[in-house]
Amino acid sequence: MSDDNRTLPYPDADAEHPTLVIPGGTDGTDAVAAPRRRRRRWPWVLLIVVVVLALLAVAAELVVRSMLPGVVRSIVIEQLDLPADQQLDVQADGILLPQLIGGRLDTLHLSTDSVTLEGITGAVDVTASGVPLRGGDLAGAEGTIRIDESQFTTLIGRTDLPIETVALDAPNATVSGSVTVLGIPIPISLTVTPGVAEGDLELTPVGLTIGGLQVDADQVGSSLGSLGEEITKTQRVCIADQLPAGITITGLEIEGSEAVIDVDVDGAIATDSALLDKGVCPQS
């Protein structure tokens, strides 16, 4: 054959017609595809349940915390016979739901800027512990009463001191008035340090001024006789009959222009109405 009619070679099968690979097949054999693994959903369901329960607990806590002050305020106002519009702040410590289930509040704070109890007006701050929700005595309670100069004057008004005005200047109080000697009124100012002894107020003299001149207390006692001795001795003042019987004074300090009285409250005051009545001072 001539070179003009040469036989052409067959095309390379691997280059122009590649062999197709069947998915899933291996070495030309069929293979069964592995089934898809099913996801576990229960951890997500449990997480959702926990979140929902937590949200419900938070909501319940908020509801209880918003309702409690109004309930406590109503009870206190009724028991103490206070005006219906009496300002009273109430705050409970800790998480309330477990305490409500247990039937007792751990700690309850009551405070007001001004309240009148048995004729004495002042700012009161009381903390009660172990407050029963289904009746019963308090585990305990204590607090402070802050009074101004006019109220402090009322408290010590039954002493033998010549009291017309009282000025508070920490840590002392200065009592001013006049005494009559030979028919002549003599202005006198006595500076005392207030305190508490066995539930009574105690006023210890630390300075004396007569007619604008500072004098020695011993000289006054000797020159004015029994009158001078009464003025310059330590005074004890019972004020139990000016407070509810369930309240006992445990301390007294002058802070600035206020007298700060520490009190202890009998836990039975929550169940014994007699402890809400005025106390009694012994007859002198």
PDB file of C-alpha atoms in Angstrom:
ATOM      1  CA  MET A   1       0.000   0.000   0.000  1.00  0.00           C
ATOM      2  CA  SER A   2       1.172   3.495  -0.712  1.00  0.00           C
ATOM      3  CA  ASP A   3       1.863   6.087   1.884  1.00  0.00           C
ATOM      4  CA  ASP A   4      -1.134   8.144   0.696  1.00  0.00           C
ATOM      5  CA  ASN A   5      -3.636   5.610   2.025  1.00  0.00           C
ATOM      6  CA  ARG A   6      -2.174   4.828   5.404  1.00  0.00           C
ATOM      7  CA  THR A   7      -4.360   3.187   8.037  1.00  0.00           C
ATOM      8  CA  LEU A   8      -4.969   5.553  10.981  1.00  0.00           C
ATOM      9  CA  PRO A   9      -4.476   4.138  14.507  1.00  0.00           C
ATOM     10  CA  TYR A  10      -7.458   3.729  16.872  1.00  0.00           C
ATOM     11  CA  PRO A  11      -7.819   6.516  19.416  1.00  0.00           C
ATOM     12  CA  ASP A  12      -6.599   5.927  22.937  1.00  0.00           C
ATOM     13  CA  ALA A  13      -9.630   4.743  24.882  1.00  0.00           C
ATOM     14  CA  ASP A  14      -8.277   5.998  28.205  1.00  0.00           C
ATOM     15  CA  ALA A  15      -7.770   9.517  26.918  1.00  0.00           C
ATOM     16  CA  GLU A  16     -11.028  10.233  24.974  1.00  0.00           C
ATOM     17  CA  HIS A  17     -13.487   7.892  26.675  1.00  0.00           C
ATOM     18  CA  PRO A  18     -12.606   7.602  30.393  1.00  0.00           C
ATOM     19  CA  THR A  19     -14.270   4.873  32.304  1.00  0.00           C
ATOM     20  CA  LEU A  20     -17.167   6.173  34.477  1.00  0.00           C
ATOM     21  CA  VAL A  21     -17.043   5.323  38.140  1.00  0.00           C
ATOM     22  CA  ILE A  22     -20.412   4.305  39.628  1.00  0.00           C
ATOM     23  CA  PRO A  23     -20.972   5.957  43.009  1.00  0.00           C
ATOM     24  CA  GLY A  24     -20.896   3.457  45.820  1.00  0.00           C
ATOM     25  CA  GLY A  25     -19.125   0.904  43.718  1.00  0.00           C
ATOM     26  CA  THR A  26     -15.760  -0.573  44.551  1.00  0.00           C
ATOM     27  CA  ASP A  27     -13.779  -2.411  42.008  1.00  0.00           C
ATOM     28  CA  GLY A  28     -16.873  -2.642  39.819  1.00  0.00           C
ATOM     29  CA  THR A  29     -19.048  -4.191  42.576  1.00  0.00           C
ATOM     30  CA  ASP A  30     -22.178  -2.576  44.096  1.00  0.00           C
ATOM     31  CA  ALA A  31     -21.999  -1.422  47.736  1.00  0.00           C
ATOM     32  CA  VAL A  32     -24.899  -0.500  50.010  1.00  0.00           C
ATOM     33  CA  ALA A  33     -24.721   3.115  51.315  1.00  0.00           C
ATOM     34  CA  ALA A  34     -24.460   3.414  55.145  1.00  0.00           C
ATOM     35  CA  PRO A  35     -27.651   4.749  56.773  1.00  0.00           C
ATOM     36  CA  ARG A  36     -27.482   8.338  58.246  1.00  0.00           C
ATOM     37  CA  ARG A  37     -27.077   8.378  62.070  1.00  0.00           C
ATOM     38  CA  ARG A  38     -30.137   9.860  63.863  1.00  0.00           C
ATOM     39  CA  ARG A  39     -29.316  12.801  66.135  1.00  0.00           C
ATOM     40  CA  ARG A  40     -30.112  12.511  69.839  1.00  0.00           C
ATOM     41  CA  ARG A  41     -32.619  15.203  70.781  1.00  0.00           C
ATOM     42  CA  TRP A  42     -33.170  14.492  74.467  1.00  0.00           C
ATOM     43  CA  PRO A  43     -30.293  16.721  75.754  1.00  0.00           C
ATOM     44  CA  TRP A  44     -31.833  19.705  73.973  1.00  0.00           C
ATOM     45  CA  VAL A  45     -35.293  18.903  75.348  1.00  0.00           C
ATOM     46  CA  LEU A  46     -33.863  18.638  78.870  1.00  0.00           C
ATOM     47  CA  LEU A  47     -32.056  21.943  78.477  1.00  0.00           C
ATOM     48  CA  ILE A  48     -35.241  23.669  77.322  1.00  0.00           C
ATOM     49  CA  VAL A  49     -37.180  22.249  80.293  1.00  0.00           C
ATOM     50  CA  VAL A  50     -34.512  23.473  82.728  1.00  0.00           C
ATOM     51  CA  VAL A  51     -34.524  26.956  81.185  1.00  0.00           C
ATOM     52  CA  VAL A  52     -38.328  27.158  81.334  1.00  0.00           C
ATOM     53  CA  LEU A  53     -38.374  26.066  84.977  1.00  0.00           C
ATOM     54  CA  ALA A  54     -35.687  28.622  85.819  1.00  0.00           C
ATOM     55  CA  LEU A  55     -37.672  31.379  84.127  1.00  0.00           C
ATOM     56  CA  LEU A  56     -40.805  30.353  86.015  1.00  0.00           C
ATOM     57  CA  ALA A  57     -38.904  30.381  89.319  1.00  0.00           C
ATOM     58  CA  VAL A  58     -37.511  33.847  88.583  1.00  0.00           C
ATOM     59  CA  ALA A  59     -40.969  35.105  87.657  1.00  0.00           C
ATOM     60  CA  ALA A  60     -42.477  33.655  90.842  1.00  0.00           C
ATOM     61  CA  GLU A  61     -39.689  35.212  92.925  1.00  0.00           C
ATOM     62  CA  LEU A  62     -40.334  38.619  91.360  1.00  0.00           C
ATOM     63  CA  VAL A  63     -44.074  38.333  91.999  1.00  0.00           C
ATOM     64  CA  VAL A  64     -43.546  37.364  95.637  1.00  0.00           C
ATOM     65  CA  ARG A  65     -40.969  40.096  96.178  1.00  0.00           C
ATOM     66  CA  SER A  66     -43.332  42.702  94.722  1.00  0.00           C
ATOM     67  CA  MET A  67     -46.302  41.560  96.840  1.00  0.00           C
ATOM     68  CA  LEU A  68     -44.559  41.006 100.184  1.00  0.00           C
ATOM     69  CA  PRO A  69     -43.927  44.686 101.110  1.00  0.00           C
ATOM     70  CA  GLY A  70     -47.594  45.588 100.714  1.00  0.00           C
ATOM     71  CA  VAL A  71     -48.750  42.622 102.800  1.00  0.00           C
ATOM     72  CA  VAL A  72     -46.272  43.283 105.614  1.00  0.00           C
ATOM     73  CA  ARG A  73     -47.013  47.014 105.581  1.00  0.00           C
ATOM     74  CA  SER A  74     -50.746  46.388 105.985  1.00  0.00           C
ATOM     75  CA  ILE A  75     -50.173  44.058 108.943  1.00  0.00           C
ATOM     76  CA  VAL A  76     -47.814  46.474 110.729  1.00  0.00           C
ATOM     77  CA  ILE A  77     -50.116  49.457 110.227  1.00  0.00           C
ATOM     78  CA  GLU A  78     -53.072  47.480 111.571  1.00  0.00           C
ATOM     79  CA  GLN A  79     -51.218  46.090 114.599  1.00  0.00           C
ATOM     80  CA  LEU A  80     -49.698  49.434 115.609  1.00  0.00           C
ATOM     81  CA  ASP A  81     -52.820  51.441 114.750  1.00  0.00           C
ATOM     82  CA  LEU A  82     -50.885  53.737 112.425  1.00  0.00           C
ATOM     83  CA  PRO A  83     -52.394  56.070 109.810  1.00  0.00           C
ATOM     84  CA  ALA A  84     -53.393  54.377 106.564  1.00  0.00           C
ATOM     85  CA  ASP A  85     -50.947  56.561 104.614  1.00  0.00           C
ATOM     86  CA  GLN A  86     -48.025  55.817 106.933  1.00  0.00           C
ATOM     87  CA  GLN A  87     -44.766  55.644 104.985  1.00  0.00           C
ATOM     88  CA  LEU A  88     -43.081  52.286 105.643  1.00  0.00           C
ATOM     89  CA  ASP A  89     -40.369  50.577 103.637  1.00  0.00           C
ATOM     90  CA  VAL A  90     -40.171  46.776 103.763  1.00  0.00           C
ATOM     91  CA  GLN A  91     -37.316  44.626 102.509  1.00  0.00           C
ATOM     92  CA  ALA A  92     -36.624  40.901 102.900  1.00  0.00           C
ATOM     93  CA  ASP A  93     -33.204  39.301 102.477  1.00  0.00           C
ATOM     94  CA  GLY A  94     -32.334  36.195 100.476  1.00  0.00           C
ATOM     95  CA  ILE A  95     -34.368  34.165  97.994  1.00  0.00           C
ATOM     96  CA  LEU A  96     -37.982  34.291  99.148  1.00  0.00           C
ATOM     97  CA  LEU A  97     -39.564  31.200  97.567  1.00  0.00           C
ATOM     98  CA  PRO A  98     -37.761  28.645  99.767  1.00  0.00           C
ATOM     99  CA  GLN A  99     -38.498  30.810 102.817  1.00  0.00           C
ATOM    100  CA  LEU A 100     -42.197  30.990 101.946  1.00  0.00           C
ATOM    101  CA  ILE A 101     -42.333  27.235 101.484  1.00  0.00           C
ATOM    102  CA  GLY A 102     -40.647  26.819 104.882  1.00  0.00           C
ATOM    103  CA  GLY A 103     -43.107  29.263 106.461  1.00  0.00           C
ATOM    104  CA  ARG A 104     -40.511  31.637 107.926  1.00  0.00           C
ATOM    105  CA  LEU A 105     -38.595  34.653 106.622  1.00  0.00           C
ATOM    106  CA  ASP A 106     -34.914  34.764 107.547  1.00  0.00           C
ATOM    107  CA  THR A 107     -34.630  38.550 107.880  1.00  0.00           C
ATOM    108  CA  LEU A 108     -37.092  41.407 107.447  1.00  0.00           C
ATOM    109  CA  HIS A 109     -36.147  45.110 107.466  1.00  0.00           C
ATOM    110  CA  LEU A 110     -38.716  47.788 108.342  1.00  0.00           C
ATOM    111  CA  SER A 111     -37.876  51.484 108.143  1.00  0.00           C
ATOM    112  CA  THR A 112     -39.651  54.824 108.090  1.00  0.00           C
ATOM    113  CA  ASP A 113     -38.473  58.417 108.124  1.00  0.00           C
ATOM    114  CA  SER A 114     -41.138  59.485 110.603  1.00  0.00           C
ATOM    115  CA  VAL A 115     -43.582  57.579 112.797  1.00  0.00           C
ATOM    116  CA  THR A 116     -45.318  58.392 116.077  1.00  0.00           C
ATOM    117  CA  LEU A 117     -45.412  55.661 118.717  1.00  0.00           C
ATOM    118  CA  GLU A 118     -46.947  56.438 122.092  1.00  0.00           C
ATOM    119  CA  GLY A 119     -46.390  60.162 121.632  1.00  0.00           C
ATOM    120  CA  ILE A 120     -42.762  59.950 120.487  1.00  0.00           C
ATOM    121  CA  THR A 121     -42.009  60.845 116.871  1.00  0.00           C
ATOM    122  CA  GLY A 122     -38.843  59.782 115.117  1.00  0.00           C
ATOM    123  CA  ALA A 123     -37.238  57.797 112.333  1.00  0.00           C
ATOM    124  CA  VAL A 124     -37.314  54.054 112.982  1.00  0.00           C
ATOM    125  CA  ASP A 125     -35.237  51.238 111.513  1.00  0.00           C
ATOM    126  CA  VAL A 126     -35.943  47.704 112.740  1.00  0.00           C
ATOM    127  CA  THR A 127     -34.537  44.347 111.649  1.00  0.00           C
ATOM    128  CA  ALA A 128     -36.502  41.232 112.586  1.00  0.00           C
ATOM    129  CA  SER A 129     -35.191  37.688 112.235  1.00  0.00           C
ATOM    130  CA  GLY A 130     -37.068  34.405 112.037  1.00  0.00           C
ATOM    131  CA  VAL A 131     -40.376  35.973 111.030  1.00  0.00           C
ATOM    132  CA  PRO A 132     -43.157  33.320 111.075  1.00  0.00           C
ATOM    133  CA  LEU A 133     -45.650  33.415 108.209  1.00  0.00           C
ATOM    134  CA  ARG A 134     -48.274  31.214 109.841  1.00  0.00           C
ATOM    135  CA  GLY A 135     -48.357  32.798 113.269  1.00  0.00           C
ATOM    136  CA  GLY A 136     -45.939  32.656 116.180  1.00  0.00           C
ATOM    137  CA  ASP A 137     -43.239  34.688 117.892  1.00  0.00           C
ATOM    138  CA  LEU A 138     -40.330  36.352 116.164  1.00  0.00           C
ATOM    139  CA  ALA A 139     -36.914  34.815 116.713  1.00  0.00           C
ATOM    140  CA  GLY A 140     -35.735  38.302 117.604  1.00  0.00           C
ATOM    141  CA  ALA A 141     -35.743  41.953 116.577  1.00  0.00           C
ATOM    142  CA  GLU A 142     -33.653  45.028 117.204  1.00  0.00           C
ATOM    143  CA  GLY A 143     -33.413  48.504 115.794  1.00  0.00           C
ATOM    144  CA  THR A 144     -32.811  52.203 116.262  1.00  0.00           C
ATOM    145  CA  ILE A 145     -34.996  55.240 116.843  1.00  0.00           C
ATOM    146  CA  ARG A 146     -33.717  58.662 115.802  1.00  0.00           C
ATOM    147  CA  ILE A 147     -35.293  61.696 117.474  1.00  0.00           C
ATOM    148  CA  ASP A 148     -34.598  65.419 117.290  1.00  0.00           C
ATOM    149  CA  GLU A 149     -34.011  67.900 120.094  1.00  0.00           C
ATOM    150  CA  SER A 150     -37.691  68.565 120.783  1.00  0.00           C
ATOM    151  CA  GLN A 151     -38.484  64.864 121.173  1.00  0.00           C
ATOM    152  CA  PHE A 152     -35.431  64.343 123.359  1.00  0.00           C
ATOM    153  CA  THR A 153     -36.644  67.203 125.545  1.00  0.00           C
ATOM    154  CA  THR A 154     -39.932  65.356 125.989  1.00  0.00           C
ATOM    155  CA  LEU A 155     -38.099  62.173 127.027  1.00  0.00           C
ATOM    156  CA  ILE A 156     -36.069  63.823 129.787  1.00  0.00           C
ATOM    157  CA  GLY A 157     -38.765  66.285 130.864  1.00  0.00           C
ATOM    158  CA  ARG A 158     -39.471  64.510 134.159  1.00  0.00           C
ATOM    159  CA  THR A 159     -36.032  64.944 135.673  1.00  0.00           C
ATOM    160  CA  ASP A 160     -35.113  67.382 138.450  1.00  0.00           C
ATOM    161  CA  LEU A 161     -33.206  69.454 135.912  1.00  0.00           C
ATOM    162  CA  PRO A 162     -34.381  72.986 135.044  1.00  0.00           C
ATOM    163  CA  ILE A 163     -35.277  72.209 131.448  1.00  0.00           C
ATOM    164  CA  GLU A 164     -36.526  74.869 129.073  1.00  0.00           C
ATOM    165  CA  THR A 165     -34.472  73.997 126.009  1.00  0.00           C
ATOM    166  CA  VAL A 166     -32.142  71.175 125.022  1.00  0.00           C
ATOM    167  CA  ALA A 167     -29.315  71.447 122.478  1.00  0.00           C
ATOM    168  CA  LEU A 168     -27.707  68.290 121.101  1.00  0.00           C
ATOM    169  CA  ASP A 169     -24.063  68.427 120.104  1.00  0.00           C
ATOM    170  CA  ALA A 170     -22.320  65.038 119.892  1.00  0.00           C
ATOM    171  CA  PRO A 171     -21.515  63.427 122.195  1.00  0.00           C
ATOM    172  CA  ASN A 172     -23.340  65.582 124.758  1.00  0.00           C
ATOM    173  CA  ALA A 173     -26.611  67.375 125.375  1.00  0.00           C
ATOM    174  CA  THR A 174     -26.866  70.787 126.993  1.00  0.00           C
ATOM    175  CA  VAL A 175     -29.925  71.452 129.137  1.00  0.00           C
ATOM    176  CA  SER A 176     -30.769  75.113 129.695  1.00  0.00           C
ATOM    177  CA  GLY A 177     -33.223  76.691 132.105  1.00  0.00           C
ATOM    178  CA  SER A 178     -33.231  78.701 135.295  1.00  0.00           C
ATOM    179  CA  VAL A 179     -33.285  78.184 139.046  1.00  0.00           C
ATOM    180  CA  THR A 180     -34.652  80.580 141.644  1.00  0.00           C
ATOM    181  CA  VAL A 181     -32.378  81.614 144.467  1.00  0.00           C
ATOM    182  CA  LEU A 182     -33.709  84.070 147.054  1.00  0.00           C
ATOM    183  CA  GLY A 183     -36.517  84.933 144.675  1.00  0.00           C
ATOM    184  CA  ILE A 184     -34.138  85.719 141.841  1.00  0.00           C
ATOM    185  CA  PRO A 185     -34.183  83.536 138.667  1.00  0.00           C
ATOM    186  CA  ILE A 186     -30.675  82.523 137.702  1.00  0.00           C
ATOM    187  CA  PRO A 187     -30.009  81.133 134.194  1.00  0.00           C
ATOM    188  CA  ILE A 188     -28.230  77.793 134.213  1.00  0.00           C
ATOM    189  CA  SER A 189     -26.909  75.429 131.558  1.00  0.00           C
ATOM    190  CA  LEU A 190     -25.906  71.862 132.348  1.00  0.00           C
ATOM    191  CA  THR A 191     -24.006  69.717 129.869  1.00  0.00           C
ATOM    192  CA  VAL A 192     -24.647  65.995 130.254  1.00  0.00           C
ATOM    193  CA  THR A 193     -23.537  62.819 128.511  1.00  0.00           C
ATOM    194  CA  PRO A 194     -26.587  60.624 127.802  1.00  0.00           C
ATOM    195  CA  GLY A 195     -26.509  56.871 128.219  1.00  0.00           C
ATOM    196  CA  VAL A 196     -28.632  53.916 129.289  1.00  0.00           C
ATOM    197  CA  ALA A 197     -28.689  51.980 132.567  1.00  0.00           C
ATOM    198  CA  GLU A 198     -31.033  49.022 133.096  1.00  0.00           C
ATOM    199  CA  GLY A 199     -33.431  50.275 130.460  1.00  0.00           C
ATOM    200  CA  ASP A 200     -33.554  53.844 131.833  1.00  0.00           C
ATOM    201  CA  LEU A 201     -31.988  56.972 130.388  1.00  0.00           C
ATOM    202  CA  GLU A 202     -28.951  58.129 132.322  1.00  0.00           C
ATOM    203  CA  LEU A 203     -27.652  61.711 132.194  1.00  0.00           C
ATOM    204  CA  THR A 204     -24.167  62.244 133.595  1.00  0.00           C
ATOM    205  CA  PRO A 205     -23.163  65.923 134.184  1.00  0.00           C
ATOM    206  CA  VAL A 206     -19.862  66.955 132.590  1.00  0.00           C
ATOM    207  CA  GLY A 207     -20.127  70.755 132.632  1.00  0.00           C
ATOM    208  CA  LEU A 208     -22.088  73.552 134.293  1.00  0.00           C
ATOM    209  CA  THR A 209     -22.612  77.210 133.489  1.00  0.00           C
ATOM    210  CA  ILE A 210     -24.406  79.684 135.786  1.00  0.00           C
ATOM    211  CA  GLY A 211     -25.188  83.163 134.582  1.00  0.00           C
ATOM    212  CA  GLY A 212     -22.883  82.652 131.625  1.00  0.00           C
ATOM    213  CA  LEU A 213     -19.921  81.639 133.829  1.00  0.00           C
ATOM    214  CA  GLN A 214     -18.543  78.124 133.936  1.00  0.00           C
ATOM    215  CA  VAL A 215     -18.362  76.849 137.502  1.00  0.00           C
ATOM    216  CA  ASP A 216     -17.327  73.724 139.366  1.00  0.00           C
ATOM    217  CA  ALA A 217     -20.181  71.340 140.101  1.00  0.00           C
ATOM    218  CA  ASP A 218     -18.969  70.721 143.658  1.00  0.00           C
ATOM    219  CA  GLN A 219     -19.141  74.451 144.429  1.00  0.00           C
ATOM    220  CA  VAL A 220     -22.728  74.586 143.207  1.00  0.00           C
ATOM    221  CA  GLY A 221     -23.656  71.632 145.365  1.00  0.00           C
ATOM    222  CA  SER A 222     -22.252  73.254 148.476  1.00  0.00           C
ATOM    223  CA  SER A 223     -23.586  76.762 147.827  1.00  0.00           C
ATOM    224  CA  LEU A 224     -27.095  75.873 146.673  1.00  0.00           C
ATOM    225  CA  GLY A 225     -27.667  73.075 149.151  1.00  0.00           C
ATOM    226  CA  SER A 226     -30.143  70.373 148.199  1.00  0.00           C
ATOM    227  CA  LEU A 227     -31.094  72.205 144.991  1.00  0.00           C
ATOM    228  CA  GLY A 228     -27.492  72.221 143.851  1.00  0.00           C
ATOM    229  CA  GLU A 229     -27.083  68.532 144.694  1.00  0.00           C
ATOM    230  CA  GLU A 230     -30.147  67.603 142.648  1.00  0.00           C
ATOM    231  CA  ILE A 231     -28.925  69.554 139.641  1.00  0.00           C
ATOM    232  CA  THR A 232     -25.400  68.168 139.613  1.00  0.00           C
ATOM    233  CA  LYS A 233     -26.038  64.483 140.361  1.00  0.00           C
ATOM    234  CA  THR A 234     -26.415  61.803 137.676  1.00  0.00           C
ATOM    235  CA  GLN A 235     -30.036  61.648 136.592  1.00  0.00           C
ATOM    236  CA  ARG A 236     -31.981  58.444 135.894  1.00  0.00           C
ATOM    237  CA  VAL A 237     -35.101  58.769 133.754  1.00  0.00           C
ATOM    238  CA  CYS A 238     -37.566  55.925 133.222  1.00  0.00           C
ATOM    239  CA  ILE A 239     -39.268  56.173 129.829  1.00  0.00           C
ATOM    240  CA  ALA A 240     -40.873  52.731 129.779  1.00  0.00           C
ATOM    241  CA  ASP A 241     -44.299  54.346 129.991  1.00  0.00           C
ATOM    242  CA  GLN A 242     -43.579  56.273 126.786  1.00  0.00           C
ATOM    243  CA  LEU A 243     -42.799  53.180 124.703  1.00  0.00           C
ATOM    244  CA  PRO A 244     -44.612  49.919 123.914  1.00  0.00           C
ATOM    245  CA  ALA A 245     -44.023  47.377 126.679  1.00  0.00           C
ATOM    246  CA  GLY A 246     -42.313  45.011 124.248  1.00  0.00           C
ATOM    247  CA  ILE A 247     -39.536  47.515 123.481  1.00  0.00           C
ATOM    248  CA  THR A 248     -36.518  47.950 125.753  1.00  0.00           C
ATOM    249  CA  ILE A 249     -33.857  50.652 125.377  1.00  0.00           C
ATOM    250  CA  THR A 250     -30.354  49.201 125.202  1.00  0.00           C
ATOM    251  CA  GLY A 251     -28.246  52.194 124.159  1.00  0.00           C
ATOM    252  CA  LEU A 252     -28.262  55.941 123.530  1.00  0.00           C
ATOM    253  CA  GLU A 253     -25.806  58.177 121.716  1.00  0.00           C
ATOM    254  CA  ILE A 254     -25.879  61.716 120.375  1.00  0.00           C
ATOM    255  CA  GLU A 255     -25.011  61.886 116.689  1.00  0.00           C
ATOM    256  CA  GLY A 256     -24.889  65.434 115.395  1.00  0.00           C
ATOM    257  CA  SER A 257     -28.193  67.053 116.359  1.00  0.00           C
ATOM    258  CA  GLU A 258     -30.060  63.764 116.837  1.00  0.00           C
ATOM    259  CA  ALA A 259     -30.374  61.267 119.646  1.00  0.00           C
ATOM    260  CA  VAL A 260     -29.980  57.687 118.420  1.00  0.00           C
ATOM    261  CA  ILE A 261     -31.686  55.172 120.668  1.00  0.00           C
ATOM    262  CA  ASP A 262     -30.937  51.458 120.324  1.00  0.00           C
ATOM    263  CA  VAL A 263     -33.848  49.183 121.174  1.00  0.00           C
ATOM    264  CA  ASP A 264     -34.477  45.492 121.628  1.00  0.00           C
ATOM    265  CA  VAL A 265     -37.888  44.112 120.651  1.00  0.00           C
ATOM    266  CA  ASP A 266     -39.463  41.167 122.453  1.00  0.00           C
ATOM    267  CA  GLY A 267     -40.192  38.454 119.866  1.00  0.00           C
ATOM    268  CA  ALA A 268     -43.547  37.759 121.534  1.00  0.00           C
ATOM    269  CA  ILE A 269     -44.777  41.192 120.443  1.00  0.00           C
ATOM    270  CA  ALA A 270     -46.097  39.472 117.308  1.00  0.00           C
ATOM    271  CA  THR A 271     -48.547  37.367 119.341  1.00  0.00           C
ATOM    272  CA  ASP A 272     -49.050  39.184 122.668  1.00  0.00           C
ATOM    273  CA  SER A 273     -51.074  42.378 122.168  1.00  0.00           C
ATOM    274  CA  ALA A 274     -50.232  43.504 125.728  1.00  0.00           C
ATOM    275  CA  LEU A 275     -46.655  44.132 124.573  1.00  0.00           C
ATOM    276  CA  LEU A 276     -47.984  46.810 122.208  1.00  0.00           C
ATOM    277  CA  ASP A 277     -49.439  48.801 125.124  1.00  0.00           C
ATOM    278  CA  LYS A 278     -47.410  51.353 127.054  1.00  0.00           C
ATOM    279  CA  GLY A 279     -44.920  50.043 129.551  1.00  0.00           C
ATOM    280  CA  VAL A 280     -44.918  50.872 133.266  1.00  0.00           C
ATOM    281  CA  CYS A 281     -42.410  52.850 135.299  1.00  0.00           C
ATOM    282  CA  PRO A 282     -41.909  51.885 138.972  1.00  0.00           C
ATOM    283  CA  GLN A 283     -43.299  54.322 141.506  1.00  0.00           C
ATOM    284  CA  SER A 284     -40.587  56.496 143.023  1.00  0.00           C
TER     285      SER A 284
END
